[in-house]
Amino acid sequence: MEDCLFCKFVSKELKTNIVYENEDFIVFKDIAPQAKNHFLAVPKKHFKYLADMTEEDAALLGRILKTIPTLKDVLELKGGYRLVINQGDDAGQTVPHLHIHILSGQKMGWTPA
Ligand code: AMP
Ligand code: ZN
């Protein structure tokens, strides 16, 4: 999608620090980390909301969720981790391309905004 930051990372029009990539998604470091380790898993396909997903998108998201734990070394997941998907303004979604926050490296209390 034009003018989508994360689509530009996917297409490599803009450079970011990609630590993992497969046919479904890319993973890169969040520019403003909210934990010791903070990565974003971004589907290559553009959609904003879980509510917009087709069955095919749901399968894609399932594959991403299944792959994340296999990346335990590169994402430093061994002590435990948290996955977050912000949806809409009240949740603080700022980038209109669905993404999964992957946070690890420290004890995290329940800290919604
Ligand atoms: P959300 O608020 O859930 O939409 O998350 C968007 C995330 O994208 C935030 O955690 C930002 O810090 C992150 N972000 C914004 N711009 C960049 C960028 N240029 N490179 C990496 N992460 C970014
Ligand atoms: Zn996009």
Coordinates of N, CA and C and ligand atoms in Angstrom, one line a residue:
M1 N 0.8 -1.2 0.0 CA 0.0 0.0 0.0 C 0.9 1.2 0.0
E2 N 0.5 2.2 -0.8 CA 1.2 3.5 -0.9 C 1.2 4.2 0.5
D3 N 2.3 4.9 0.8 CA 2.3 5.7 2.0 C 2.1 4.9 3.3
C4 N 2.5 3.6 3.3 CA 2.4 2.8 4.5 C 3.9 2.5 4.9
L5 N 4.3 3.0 6.1 CA 5.7 2.8 6.5 C 6.1 1.4 6.5
F6 N 5.2 0.5 7.0 CA 5.6 -0.9 7.1 C 5.6 -1.6 5.8
C7 N 4.7 -1.2 4.8 CA 4.8 -1.7 3.5 C 6.2 -1.3 2.8
K8 N 6.7 -0.1 3.2 CA 7.9 0.3 2.6 C 9.1 -0.5 3.2
F9 N 9.0 -0.9 4.5 CA 10.0 -1.8 5.0 C 9.9 -3.2 4.3
V10 N 8.7 -3.7 4.1 CA 8.6 -5.0 3.4 C 9.2 -4.9 2.0
S11 N 8.9 -3.9 1.3 CA 9.4 -3.8 -0.1 C 10.8 -3.4 -0.2
K12 N 11.4 -3.0 1.0 CA 12.8 -2.5 1.1 C 13.0 -1.1 0.4
E13 N 11.8 -0.5 0.1 CA 12.0 0.9 -0.3 C 12.6 1.8 0.8
L14 N 12.3 1.4 2.0 CA 13.0 2.1 3.2 C 13.7 1.0 3.9
K15 N 14.8 1.4 4.5 CA 15.7 0.4 5.2 C 15.3 0.3 6.7
T16 N 15.3 -0.8 7.2 CA 15.2 -1.0 8.7 C 16.0 -2.2 9.1
N17 N 16.1 -2.4 10.4 CA 17.0 -3.4 10.9 C 16.3 -4.8 10.9
I18 N 16.2 -5.4 9.8 CA 15.4 -6.7 9.7 C 16.3 -7.8 10.3
V19 N 15.8 -8.5 11.3 CA 16.5 -9.6 11.9 C 16.0 -11.0 11.5
Y20 N 14.8 -11.0 10.8 CA 14.3 -12.3 10.3 C 13.3 -12.0 9.2
E21 N 13.3 -12.9 8.2 CA 12.3 -12.7 7.1 C 12.0 -14.1 6.5
N22 N 10.7 -14.3 6.2 CA 10.4 -15.4 5.4 C 9.3 -15.0 4.4
E23 N 8.6 -15.9 3.8 CA 7.6 -15.5 2.7 C 6.4 -14.8 3.3
D24 N 6.2 -15.0 4.6 CA 5.0 -14.4 5.2 C 5.2 -13.0 5.9
F25 N 6.4 -12.9 6.5 CA 6.6 -11.7 7.4 C 8.0 -11.3 7.6
I26 N 8.2 -10.1 8.1 CA 9.5 -9.6 8.5 C 9.5 -9.3 10.0
V27 N 10.7 -9.3 10.6 CA 10.8 -8.9 12.0 C 12.0 -7.9 12.1
F28 N 11.7 -6.8 12.7 CA 12.7 -5.8 12.9 C 12.6 -5.2 14.3
K29 N 13.7 -4.4 14.7 CA 13.7 -3.8 16.0 C 12.8 -2.6 16.0
D30 N 12.0 -2.4 17.1 CA 11.2 -1.2 17.2 C 12.1 -0.1 17.5
I31 N 11.8 1.1 16.9 CA 12.6 2.3 17.0 C 12.5 2.9 18.4
A32 N 11.5 2.6 19.1 CA 11.3 3.2 20.5 C 10.9 2.1 21.5
P33 N 12.0 1.3 21.8 CA 11.7 0.1 22.6 C 11.0 0.3 23.9
Q34 N 10.0 -0.5 24.2 CA 9.2 -0.5 25.4 C 9.6 -1.6 26.4
A35 N 10.6 -2.3 26.0 CA 11.2 -3.4 26.9 C 12.7 -3.5 26.5
K36 N 13.4 -4.3 27.2 CA 14.9 -4.5 26.9 C 15.0 -5.0 25.4
N37 N 14.2 -5.9 25.0 CA 14.1 -6.4 23.6 C 12.7 -6.1 23.1
H38 N 12.6 -5.4 22.0 CA 11.3 -5.0 21.5 C 11.4 -5.1 19.9
F39 N 10.7 -6.1 19.4 CA 10.7 -6.4 18.0 C 9.3 -6.2 17.5
L40 N 9.2 -6.0 16.2 CA 7.9 -6.0 15.5 C 7.8 -7.1 14.4
A41 N 6.8 -7.9 14.5 CA 6.6 -8.9 13.4 C 5.5 -8.3 12.5
V42 N 5.8 -8.2 11.2 CA 5.0 -7.5 10.3 C 4.6 -8.4 9.1
P43 N 3.4 -8.7 8.9 CA 3.0 -9.5 7.7 C 3.3 -8.7 6.5
K44 N 3.8 -9.5 5.5 CA 4.1 -8.8 4.2 C 2.8 -8.2 3.5
K45 N 1.7 -8.9 3.8 CA 0.4 -8.4 3.3 C -0.1 -7.2 4.1
H46 N -0.6 -6.1 3.5 CA -1.1 -5.0 4.2 C -2.6 -5.2 4.6
F47 N -2.8 -5.2 5.9 CA -4.2 -5.0 6.4 C -4.1 -4.4 7.8
K48 N -5.1 -3.6 8.2 CA -4.9 -2.8 9.4 C -5.5 -3.5 10.7
Y49 N -6.6 -4.2 10.5 CA -7.3 -4.7 11.6 C -7.5 -6.2 11.5
L50 N -7.5 -6.9 12.7 CA -7.9 -8.3 12.7 C -9.3 -8.5 12.1
A51 N -10.1 -7.5 12.3 CA -11.5 -7.5 11.7 C -11.5 -7.5 10.2
D52 N -10.4 -7.1 9.6 CA -10.4 -7.1 8.1 C -9.9 -8.4 7.5
M53 N -9.5 -9.3 8.4 CA -8.8 -10.5 7.9 C -9.7 -11.5 7.1
T54 N -9.2 -12.0 6.0 CA -9.8 -13.1 5.3 C -9.4 -14.4 6.0
E55 N -10.0 -15.5 5.6 CA -9.6 -16.8 6.1 C -8.1 -17.0 5.8
E56 N -7.7 -16.6 4.6 CA -6.3 -16.7 4.2 C -5.4 -15.9 5.1
D57 N -5.8 -14.7 5.5 CA -5.0 -13.8 6.4 C -4.9 -14.5 7.7
A58 N -6.0 -15.1 8.2 CA -6.0 -15.8 9.5 C -5.0 -16.9 9.5
A59 N -4.9 -17.6 8.4 CA -3.9 -18.7 8.3 C -2.5 -18.1 8.3
L60 N -2.3 -17.0 7.6 CA -1.1 -16.3 7.6 C -0.7 -15.9 9.0
L61 N -1.6 -15.3 9.8 CA -1.3 -14.9 11.1 C -1.0 -16.1 12.0
G62 N -1.7 -17.2 11.8 CA -1.4 -18.4 12.5 C 0.0 -18.9 12.3
R63 N 0.5 -18.8 11.0 CA 1.8 -19.3 10.7 C 2.8 -18.4 11.4
I64 N 2.5 -17.1 11.4 CA 3.5 -16.1 12.0 C 3.6 -16.5 13.5
L65 N 2.4 -16.7 14.2 CA 2.4 -17.0 15.6 C 3.2 -18.3 15.9
K66 N 3.1 -19.2 15.0 CA 3.8 -20.5 15.2 C 5.3 -20.4 15.0
T67 N 5.7 -19.4 14.1 CA 7.1 -19.2 13.8 C 7.8 -18.4 14.9
I68 N 7.1 -17.5 15.5 CA 7.8 -16.6 16.5 C 8.6 -17.4 17.6
P69 N 8.0 -18.4 18.2 CA 8.7 -19.1 19.2 C 9.9 -19.9 18.7
T70 N 10.0 -20.1 17.4 CA 11.2 -20.8 16.9 C 12.3 -19.8 16.7
L71 N 12.1 -18.6 16.9 CA 13.1 -17.5 16.7 C 13.7 -17.1 18.1
K72 N 13.7 -18.1 19.0 CA 14.0 -17.7 20.4 C 15.4 -17.2 20.6
D73 N 16.3 -17.6 19.8 CA 17.7 -17.0 20.0 C 17.8 -15.6 19.4
V74 N 17.3 -15.4 18.2 CA 17.5 -14.1 17.6 C 16.6 -13.0 18.2
L75 N 15.5 -13.5 18.8 CA 14.6 -12.5 19.5 C 14.7 -12.5 21.0
E76 N 15.6 -13.3 21.5 CA 15.9 -13.4 22.9 C 14.7 -13.7 23.7
L77 N 14.0 -14.8 23.4 CA 12.8 -15.1 24.0 C 12.9 -16.1 25.2
K78 N 14.1 -16.5 25.6 CA 14.2 -17.7 26.4 C 13.6 -17.4 27.8
G79 N 13.7 -16.2 28.4 CA 13.2 -16.0 29.7 C 11.7 -15.7 29.7
G80 N 11.0 -15.8 28.6 CA 9.6 -15.4 28.5 C 9.4 -14.2 27.7
Y81 N 8.2 -14.0 27.1 CA 8.0 -12.9 26.3 C 6.5 -12.5 26.2
R82 N 6.3 -11.4 25.7 CA 4.9 -10.9 25.6 C 4.6 -10.5 24.1
L83 N 3.5 -10.9 23.6 CA 3.0 -10.4 22.3 C 1.9 -9.5 22.5
V84 N 1.9 -8.4 21.7 CA 0.9 -7.4 21.8 C 0.4 -6.9 20.4
I85 N -0.9 -6.9 20.2 CA -1.4 -6.3 18.9 C -2.3 -5.2 19.3
N86 N -1.9 -4.0 19.0 CA -2.8 -2.8 19.2 C -3.7 -2.6 18.1
Q87 N -5.0 -2.4 18.4 CA -6.0 -2.3 17.4 C -6.8 -1.0 17.7
G88 N -6.6 0.0 16.8 CA -7.4 1.2 16.9 C -6.8 2.3 17.8
D89 N -7.5 3.4 17.8 CA -7.0 4.6 18.5 C -6.9 4.4 20.0
D90 N -7.9 3.8 20.6 CA -7.9 3.6 22.1 C -6.7 2.8 22.5
A91 N -6.3 1.8 21.7 CA -5.2 0.9 22.0 C -3.9 1.6 21.6
G92 N -3.9 2.7 21.0 CA -2.6 3.4 20.7 C -2.0 2.9 19.4
Q93 N -2.9 2.3 18.5 CA -2.3 1.9 17.2 C -1.9 3.1 16.4
T94 N -0.7 3.2 16.0 CA -0.2 4.4 15.3 C 0.2 4.1 13.9
V95 N 0.4 2.8 13.6 CA 0.8 2.4 12.2 C -0.3 1.5 11.7
P96 N -0.9 2.0 10.6 CA -2.1 1.3 10.1 C -1.8 0.0 9.3
H97 N -0.9 -0.8 9.7 CA -0.5 -2.1 9.1 C -0.4 -3.0 10.2
L98 N -1.2 -4.1 10.3 CA -1.2 -5.0 11.5 C 0.2 -5.4 11.8
H99 N 0.6 -5.4 13.1 CA 1.9 -5.8 13.5 C 1.8 -6.4 14.9
I100 N 2.7 -7.3 15.2 CA 2.8 -7.9 16.5 C 4.0 -7.4 17.2
H101 N 3.8 -6.8 18.4 CA 4.9 -6.4 19.2 C 5.4 -7.6 20.0
I102 N 6.7 -7.8 20.0 CA 7.4 -8.9 20.7 C 8.3 -8.3 21.7
L103 N 7.9 -8.5 23.0 CA 8.7 -7.8 24.1 C 9.3 -8.9 25.0
S104 N 10.5 -8.7 25.4 CA 11.2 -9.6 26.3 C 12.4 -9.0 26.9
G105 N 13.0 -9.8 27.8 CA 14.3 -9.4 28.4 C 14.1 -8.8 29.8
Q106 N 12.9 -8.7 30.3 CA 12.7 -8.2 31.6 C 11.4 -8.7 32.2
K107 N 11.2 -8.7 33.5 CA 9.9 -9.0 34.0 C 9.0 -7.9 33.6
M108 N 7.8 -8.2 33.2 CA 6.8 -7.2 32.8 C 5.6 -7.4 33.6
G109 N 5.2 -6.4 34.4 CA 3.9 -6.4 35.1 C 2.8 -6.2 34.1
W110 N 1.6 -6.2 34.5 CA 0.5 -5.9 33.6 C 0.4 -4.4 33.5
T111 N 0.8 -3.9 32.4 CA 1.0 -2.5 32.3 C 0.3 -1.9 31.0
P112 N -1.0 -2.0 31.0 CA -1.7 -1.3 29.9 C -1.5 0.2 30.0
A113 N -1.6 0.9 28.9 CA -1.4 2.4 28.9 C -2.5 3.0 29.7
Ligands
AMP1 P1 1.5 0.7 17.3 O1 1.5 1.9 18.2 O2 1.0 -0.5 17.9 O3 0.9 1.0 16.0 O4 3.1 0.4 17.1 C1 3.8 1.1 16.1 C2 5.2 0.8 16.5 O5 6.1 1.2 15.4 C3 5.7 1.7 17.7 O6 6.1 0.9 18.8 C4 6.8 2.5 17.1 O7 7.9 2.8 18.0 C5 7.3 1.7 15.9 N1 7.9 2.5 14.9 C6 7.4 3.6 14.3 N2 8.3 4.0 13.3 C7 9.3 3.1 13.3 C8 10.4 3.0 12.5 N3 10.8 3.9 11.6 N4 11.2 1.9 12.7 C9 10.9 1.0 13.6 N5 9.8 1.0 14.4 C10 9.0 2.1 14.2
ZN2 ZN 1.2 -1.5 4.9

